[in-house]
Amino acid sequence: MARTVHLAVYDTLADWEPGHATAWLARAGHEIRTVGATTDPVATIGGMRIVPDLALEELRPEDSALLILPGGDLWDTGDDLAPFAAAARRFLDAGVPVAAICGATAGLAREGLLDDRAHTSAVSFYLAATGYKGGEHYVDADAVTDKGADGAGDLITAGPTEPVAFAREVLGRMGAFEGARLDAWYRLFHDSDPAAYEELNA
């Protein structure tokens, strides 16, 4: 399986949303590569400057184990990020997982990718405002993994306040942690459970 994980980056990217997932995937041996609309630098909401490793036109599902789409203000202010949602469609069609959080879920909704898949987001009416047809598949949960069908890739979704739950689904899907160790990781970073540290590092 490809060991490269692609993280989409764009102006207004929400800094806090992908960090747990990318850090622990890297620790598990995955290479994290950033992909922008071009290779021009972008600036996150927090003002961090990121120079993308590659441009979106160079991104191929067959070179990737996962595409992560963070939230960002631009998802809700126009169509600038629509090409990233289109890339997500190509990944899912090729059987490669996609993980989207916060505003990126609205981008996927506009692309029609949530019409037939279990998913979540900030709140149901946030996605309803996109005019999508998948309201009956909305799940009121911190994070949701839809296993896909007919060879389509898995889709992970979460709302903006759940970066740890989002990472739990990503890390589990990618095999970074499994079973009791995945549960311990979540309890440590979500619940600040000191006992989980010993379990995670046993």
PDB file of C-alpha atoms in Angstrom:
ATOM      1  CA  MET A   1       0.000   0.000   0.000  1.00  0.00           C
ATOM      2  CA  ALA A   2       1.178   3.534  -0.706  1.00  0.00           C
ATOM      3  CA  ARG A   3       2.690   5.120   2.405  1.00  0.00           C
ATOM      4  CA  THR A   4       2.249   8.716   1.268  1.00  0.00           C
ATOM      5  CA  VAL A   5      -0.569  10.753   2.805  1.00  0.00           C
ATOM      6  CA  HIS A   6      -1.545  13.958   1.035  1.00  0.00           C
ATOM      7  CA  LEU A   7      -2.684  16.967   3.039  1.00  0.00           C
ATOM      8  CA  ALA A   8      -4.506  19.663   1.083  1.00  0.00           C
ATOM      9  CA  VAL A   9      -3.342  23.166   1.980  1.00  0.00           C
ATOM     10  CA  TYR A  10      -4.878  26.501   1.046  1.00  0.00           C
ATOM     11  CA  ASP A  11      -5.241  30.022   2.367  1.00  0.00           C
ATOM     12  CA  THR A  12      -7.358  30.146   5.569  1.00  0.00           C
ATOM     13  CA  LEU A  13      -6.649  26.478   6.393  1.00  0.00           C
ATOM     14  CA  ALA A  14      -7.764  25.762   9.965  1.00  0.00           C
ATOM     15  CA  ASP A  15      -4.443  24.991  11.675  1.00  0.00           C
ATOM     16  CA  TRP A  16      -5.837  22.903  14.541  1.00  0.00           C
ATOM     17  CA  GLU A  17      -7.833  20.414  12.501  1.00  0.00           C
ATOM     18  CA  PRO A  18      -5.346  18.032  10.786  1.00  0.00           C
ATOM     19  CA  GLY A  19      -2.448  18.219  13.261  1.00  0.00           C
ATOM     20  CA  HIS A  20      -3.138  15.177  15.429  1.00  0.00           C
ATOM     21  CA  ALA A  21      -3.764  13.007  12.377  1.00  0.00           C
ATOM     22  CA  THR A  22      -0.710  14.075  10.388  1.00  0.00           C
ATOM     23  CA  ALA A  23       1.684  13.990  13.353  1.00  0.00           C
ATOM     24  CA  TRP A  24       0.793  10.470  14.386  1.00  0.00           C
ATOM     25  CA  LEU A  25       0.618   9.177  10.827  1.00  0.00           C
ATOM     26  CA  ALA A  26       4.152  10.479  10.342  1.00  0.00           C
ATOM     27  CA  ARG A  27       5.241   8.716  13.538  1.00  0.00           C
ATOM     28  CA  ALA A  28       3.723   5.524  12.153  1.00  0.00           C
ATOM     29  CA  GLY A  29       5.906   5.752   9.053  1.00  0.00           C
ATOM     30  CA  HIS A  30       3.762   7.625   6.553  1.00  0.00           C
ATOM     31  CA  GLU A  31       5.213  10.445   4.505  1.00  0.00           C
ATOM     32  CA  ILE A  32       3.054  13.571   4.700  1.00  0.00           C
ATOM     33  CA  ARG A  33       3.089  15.639   1.511  1.00  0.00           C
ATOM     34  CA  THR A  34       1.221  18.918   1.146  1.00  0.00           C
ATOM     35  CA  VAL A  35      -0.734  19.715  -2.004  1.00  0.00           C
ATOM     36  CA  GLY A  36      -1.909  23.185  -2.981  1.00  0.00           C
ATOM     37  CA  ALA A  37      -3.827  24.598  -5.913  1.00  0.00           C
ATOM     38  CA  THR A  38      -0.336  25.559  -7.115  1.00  0.00           C
ATOM     39  CA  THR A  39       3.042  25.431  -5.420  1.00  0.00           C
ATOM     40  CA  ASP A  40       2.720  29.069  -4.358  1.00  0.00           C
ATOM     41  CA  PRO A  41       2.869  29.582  -0.569  1.00  0.00           C
ATOM     42  CA  VAL A  42      -0.396  29.637   1.379  1.00  0.00           C
ATOM     43  CA  ALA A  43      -1.209  31.113   4.781  1.00  0.00           C
ATOM     44  CA  THR A  44      -3.267  29.343   7.436  1.00  0.00           C
ATOM     45  CA  ILE A  45      -5.819  31.029   9.694  1.00  0.00           C
ATOM     46  CA  GLY A  46      -3.073  31.202  12.324  1.00  0.00           C
ATOM     47  CA  GLY A  47      -0.711  32.940   9.925  1.00  0.00           C
ATOM     48  CA  MET A  48       1.625  30.011   9.299  1.00  0.00           C
ATOM     49  CA  ARG A  49       3.174  30.006   5.843  1.00  0.00           C
ATOM     50  CA  ILE A  50       3.187  26.674   3.986  1.00  0.00           C
ATOM     51  CA  VAL A  51       4.896  25.996   0.667  1.00  0.00           C
ATOM     52  CA  PRO A  52       3.049  23.049  -0.959  1.00  0.00           C
ATOM     53  CA  ASP A  53       5.099  20.039  -2.002  1.00  0.00           C
ATOM     54  CA  LEU A  54       3.090  19.650  -5.185  1.00  0.00           C
ATOM     55  CA  ALA A  55       0.283  21.264  -7.155  1.00  0.00           C
ATOM     56  CA  LEU A  56      -3.189  19.769  -7.351  1.00  0.00           C
ATOM     57  CA  GLU A  57      -2.776  18.954 -11.041  1.00  0.00           C
ATOM     58  CA  GLU A  58       0.073  16.603 -10.073  1.00  0.00           C
ATOM     59  CA  LEU A  59      -1.952  14.689  -7.483  1.00  0.00           C
ATOM     60  CA  ARG A  60      -2.831  11.101  -8.444  1.00  0.00           C
ATOM     61  CA  PRO A  61      -4.841   8.667  -6.307  1.00  0.00           C
ATOM     62  CA  GLU A  62      -2.528   5.805  -7.217  1.00  0.00           C
ATOM     63  CA  ASP A  63       0.355   7.624  -5.515  1.00  0.00           C
ATOM     64  CA  SER A  64      -1.503   8.111  -2.260  1.00  0.00           C
ATOM     65  CA  ALA A  65      -2.819   6.209   0.752  1.00  0.00           C
ATOM     66  CA  LEU A  66      -5.129   9.014   1.897  1.00  0.00           C
ATOM     67  CA  LEU A  67      -6.238  12.560   1.058  1.00  0.00           C
ATOM     68  CA  ILE A  68      -6.928  14.868   4.010  1.00  0.00           C
ATOM     69  CA  LEU A  69      -9.047  17.979   3.447  1.00  0.00           C
ATOM     70  CA  PRO A  70      -8.970  20.439   6.381  1.00  0.00           C
ATOM     71  CA  GLY A  71     -11.497  23.173   6.910  1.00  0.00           C
ATOM     72  CA  GLY A  72     -10.881  26.773   5.925  1.00  0.00           C
ATOM     73  CA  ASP A  73     -12.898  29.936   5.424  1.00  0.00           C
ATOM     74  CA  LEU A  74     -12.588  29.639   1.640  1.00  0.00           C
ATOM     75  CA  TRP A  75     -14.863  26.578   1.596  1.00  0.00           C
ATOM     76  CA  ASP A  76     -17.771  28.911   2.400  1.00  0.00           C
ATOM     77  CA  THR A  77     -16.901  32.046   0.448  1.00  0.00           C
ATOM     78  CA  GLY A  78     -16.832  30.865  -3.145  1.00  0.00           C
ATOM     79  CA  ASP A  79     -15.675  28.111  -5.474  1.00  0.00           C
ATOM     80  CA  ASP A  80     -11.913  28.512  -5.026  1.00  0.00           C
ATOM     81  CA  LEU A  81     -11.589  25.151  -3.293  1.00  0.00           C
ATOM     82  CA  ALA A  82     -14.021  23.221  -5.516  1.00  0.00           C
ATOM     83  CA  PRO A  83     -11.091  21.574  -7.369  1.00  0.00           C
ATOM     84  CA  PHE A  84     -10.084  19.901  -4.109  1.00  0.00           C
ATOM     85  CA  ALA A  85     -13.569  18.410  -3.755  1.00  0.00           C
ATOM     86  CA  ALA A  86     -13.294  17.198  -7.348  1.00  0.00           C
ATOM     87  CA  ALA A  87      -9.974  15.570  -6.412  1.00  0.00           C
ATOM     88  CA  ALA A  88     -11.734  13.854  -3.521  1.00  0.00           C
ATOM     89  CA  ARG A  89     -14.181  12.363  -6.011  1.00  0.00           C
ATOM     90  CA  ARG A  90     -11.291  10.947  -8.035  1.00  0.00           C
ATOM     91  CA  PHE A  91      -9.782   9.428  -4.908  1.00  0.00           C
ATOM     92  CA  LEU A  92     -13.022   7.824  -3.785  1.00  0.00           C
ATOM     93  CA  ASP A  93     -13.736   6.510  -7.271  1.00  0.00           C
ATOM     94  CA  ALA A  94     -10.266   4.940  -7.268  1.00  0.00           C
ATOM     95  CA  GLY A  95     -10.847   3.295  -3.880  1.00  0.00           C
ATOM     96  CA  VAL A  96      -8.482   5.605  -1.979  1.00  0.00           C
ATOM     97  CA  PRO A  97      -9.772   7.010   1.343  1.00  0.00           C
ATOM     98  CA  VAL A  98     -10.584  10.668   1.906  1.00  0.00           C
ATOM     99  CA  ALA A  99     -10.826  12.429   5.281  1.00  0.00           C
ATOM    100  CA  ALA A 100     -12.619  15.795   5.467  1.00  0.00           C
ATOM    101  CA  ILE A 101     -13.247  18.018   8.463  1.00  0.00           C
ATOM    102  CA  CYS A 102     -15.204  21.226   9.060  1.00  0.00           C
ATOM    103  CA  GLY A 103     -15.766  23.343   5.938  1.00  0.00           C
ATOM    104  CA  ALA A 104     -14.342  20.630   3.713  1.00  0.00           C
ATOM    105  CA  THR A 105     -17.466  18.577   4.447  1.00  0.00           C
ATOM    106  CA  ALA A 106     -19.539  21.338   2.841  1.00  0.00           C
ATOM    107  CA  GLY A 107     -17.263  21.204  -0.185  1.00  0.00           C
ATOM    108  CA  LEU A 108     -17.873  17.465  -0.468  1.00  0.00           C
ATOM    109  CA  ALA A 109     -21.603  18.032  -0.051  1.00  0.00           C
ATOM    110  CA  ARG A 110     -21.617  20.494  -2.963  1.00  0.00           C
ATOM    111  CA  GLU A 111     -19.695  17.935  -5.028  1.00  0.00           C
ATOM    112  CA  GLY A 112     -22.432  15.361  -4.330  1.00  0.00           C
ATOM    113  CA  LEU A 113     -20.116  13.063  -2.403  1.00  0.00           C
ATOM    114  CA  LEU A 114     -22.274  12.970   0.734  1.00  0.00           C
ATOM    115  CA  ASP A 115     -25.566  12.191  -0.978  1.00  0.00           C
ATOM    116  CA  ASP A 116     -25.235   8.440  -0.439  1.00  0.00           C
ATOM    117  CA  ARG A 117     -22.651   8.126   2.344  1.00  0.00           C
ATOM    118  CA  ALA A 118     -22.925   8.264   6.119  1.00  0.00           C
ATOM    119  CA  HIS A 119     -21.292  11.491   7.271  1.00  0.00           C
ATOM    120  CA  THR A 120     -21.177  14.249   9.846  1.00  0.00           C
ATOM    121  CA  SER A 121     -20.104  17.888  10.070  1.00  0.00           C
ATOM    122  CA  ALA A 122     -20.460  20.868  12.386  1.00  0.00           C
ATOM    123  CA  VAL A 123     -24.270  20.622  12.434  1.00  0.00           C
ATOM    124  CA  SER A 124     -26.793  19.166  10.021  1.00  0.00           C
ATOM    125  CA  PHE A 125     -28.211  22.522   8.908  1.00  0.00           C
ATOM    126  CA  TYR A 126     -24.730  23.713   7.904  1.00  0.00           C
ATOM    127  CA  LEU A 127     -24.672  21.019   5.233  1.00  0.00           C
ATOM    128  CA  ALA A 128     -28.367  21.451   4.440  1.00  0.00           C
ATOM    129  CA  ALA A 129     -27.563  25.018   3.382  1.00  0.00           C
ATOM    130  CA  THR A 130     -25.477  23.622   0.513  1.00  0.00           C
ATOM    131  CA  GLY A 131     -28.614  22.154  -1.070  1.00  0.00           C
ATOM    132  CA  TYR A 132     -27.179  18.653  -1.042  1.00  0.00           C
ATOM    133  CA  LYS A 133     -29.365  15.529  -1.102  1.00  0.00           C
ATOM    134  CA  GLY A 134     -27.730  13.532   1.663  1.00  0.00           C
ATOM    135  CA  GLY A 135     -29.521  14.811   4.743  1.00  0.00           C
ATOM    136  CA  GLU A 136     -30.941  11.373   5.586  1.00  0.00           C
ATOM    137  CA  HIS A 137     -27.369  10.048   5.868  1.00  0.00           C
ATOM    138  CA  TYR A 138     -26.248  12.693   8.369  1.00  0.00           C
ATOM    139  CA  VAL A 139     -25.043  11.198  11.670  1.00  0.00           C
ATOM    140  CA  ASP A 140     -24.940  13.284  14.842  1.00  0.00           C
ATOM    141  CA  ALA A 141     -21.510  12.062  15.988  1.00  0.00           C
ATOM    142  CA  ASP A 142     -18.036  13.467  16.612  1.00  0.00           C
ATOM    143  CA  ALA A 143     -16.601  11.703  13.562  1.00  0.00           C
ATOM    144  CA  VAL A 144     -17.947   9.178  11.073  1.00  0.00           C
ATOM    145  CA  THR A 145     -16.297   6.659   8.767  1.00  0.00           C
ATOM    146  CA  ASP A 146     -18.346   5.437   5.830  1.00  0.00           C
ATOM    147  CA  LYS A 147     -16.901   2.187   4.503  1.00  0.00           C
ATOM    148  CA  GLY A 148     -17.909   2.877   0.921  1.00  0.00           C
ATOM    149  CA  ALA A 149     -19.491   0.484  -1.533  1.00  0.00           C
ATOM    150  CA  ASP A 150     -18.760  -0.968  -4.954  1.00  0.00           C
ATOM    151  CA  GLY A 151     -15.035  -0.400  -4.537  1.00  0.00           C
ATOM    152  CA  ALA A 152     -15.397   3.265  -3.542  1.00  0.00           C
ATOM    153  CA  GLY A 153     -12.897   4.467  -0.972  1.00  0.00           C
ATOM    154  CA  ASP A 154     -13.748   5.044   2.660  1.00  0.00           C
ATOM    155  CA  LEU A 155     -14.823   8.550   3.640  1.00  0.00           C
ATOM    156  CA  ILE A 156     -14.102  10.064   7.070  1.00  0.00           C
ATOM    157  CA  THR A 157     -15.882  13.235   8.175  1.00  0.00           C
ATOM    158  CA  ALA A 158     -15.895  15.358  11.325  1.00  0.00           C
ATOM    159  CA  GLY A 159     -16.871  18.786  12.585  1.00  0.00           C
ATOM    160  CA  PRO A 160     -14.471  21.636  13.476  1.00  0.00           C
ATOM    161  CA  THR A 161     -14.467  20.976  17.231  1.00  0.00           C
ATOM    162  CA  GLU A 162     -13.425  17.343  16.891  1.00  0.00           C
ATOM    163  CA  PRO A 163      -9.828  17.136  15.605  1.00  0.00           C
ATOM    164  CA  VAL A 164      -9.037  14.318  18.057  1.00  0.00           C
ATOM    165  CA  ALA A 165     -12.034  12.201  17.049  1.00  0.00           C
ATOM    166  CA  PHE A 166     -11.175  12.945  13.433  1.00  0.00           C
ATOM    167  CA  ALA A 167      -7.620  11.733  14.022  1.00  0.00           C
ATOM    168  CA  ARG A 168      -8.891   8.607  15.787  1.00  0.00           C
ATOM    169  CA  GLU A 169     -10.823   7.610  12.673  1.00  0.00           C
ATOM    170  CA  VAL A 170      -7.880   8.429  10.400  1.00  0.00           C
ATOM    171  CA  LEU A 171      -5.327   6.590  12.538  1.00  0.00           C
ATOM    172  CA  GLY A 172      -7.573   3.560  12.811  1.00  0.00           C
ATOM    173  CA  ARG A 173      -8.264   3.471   9.086  1.00  0.00           C
ATOM    174  CA  MET A 174      -4.556   3.735   8.273  1.00  0.00           C
ATOM    175  CA  GLY A 175      -3.525   1.139  10.841  1.00  0.00           C
ATOM    176  CA  ALA A 176      -1.360   3.503  12.889  1.00  0.00           C
ATOM    177  CA  PHE A 177      -3.111   2.210  16.001  1.00  0.00           C
ATOM    178  CA  GLU A 178      -5.618  -0.585  16.413  1.00  0.00           C
ATOM    179  CA  GLY A 179      -7.939  -1.929  19.075  1.00  0.00           C
ATOM    180  CA  ALA A 180      -6.983  -1.145  22.654  1.00  0.00           C
ATOM    181  CA  ARG A 181      -4.048   1.062  21.621  1.00  0.00           C
ATOM    182  CA  LEU A 182      -6.308   3.220  19.441  1.00  0.00           C
ATOM    183  CA  ASP A 183      -8.745   3.518  22.337  1.00  0.00           C
ATOM    184  CA  ALA A 184      -5.881   4.447  24.669  1.00  0.00           C
ATOM    185  CA  TRP A 185      -4.624   7.080  22.229  1.00  0.00           C
ATOM    186  CA  TYR A 186      -8.093   8.644  22.102  1.00  0.00           C
ATOM    187  CA  ARG A 187      -8.549   8.593  25.866  1.00  0.00           C
ATOM    188  CA  LEU A 188      -5.158  10.227  26.339  1.00  0.00           C
ATOM    189  CA  PHE A 189      -5.643  13.089  23.904  1.00  0.00           C
ATOM    190  CA  HIS A 190      -9.393  13.568  24.205  1.00  0.00           C
ATOM    191  CA  ASP A 191     -10.032  12.771  27.864  1.00  0.00           C
ATOM    192  CA  SER A 192      -6.582  13.479  29.391  1.00  0.00           C
ATOM    193  CA  ASP A 193      -6.725  10.029  31.002  1.00  0.00           C
ATOM    194  CA  PRO A 194      -3.278   9.429  32.573  1.00  0.00           C
ATOM    195  CA  ALA A 195      -3.806   5.663  32.630  1.00  0.00           C
ATOM    196  CA  ALA A 196      -4.074   5.718  28.838  1.00  0.00           C
ATOM    197  CA  TYR A 197      -0.450   6.885  28.556  1.00  0.00           C
ATOM    198  CA  GLU A 198       0.819   3.652  30.082  1.00  0.00           C
ATOM    199  CA  GLU A 199      -1.475   1.589  27.850  1.00  0.00           C
ATOM    200  CA  LEU A 200      -0.391   3.423  24.730  1.00  0.00           C
ATOM    201  CA  ASN A 201       3.288   2.959  25.492  1.00  0.00           C
ATOM    202  CA  ALA A 202       3.140  -0.581  26.900  1.00  0.00           C
TER     203      ALA A 202
END
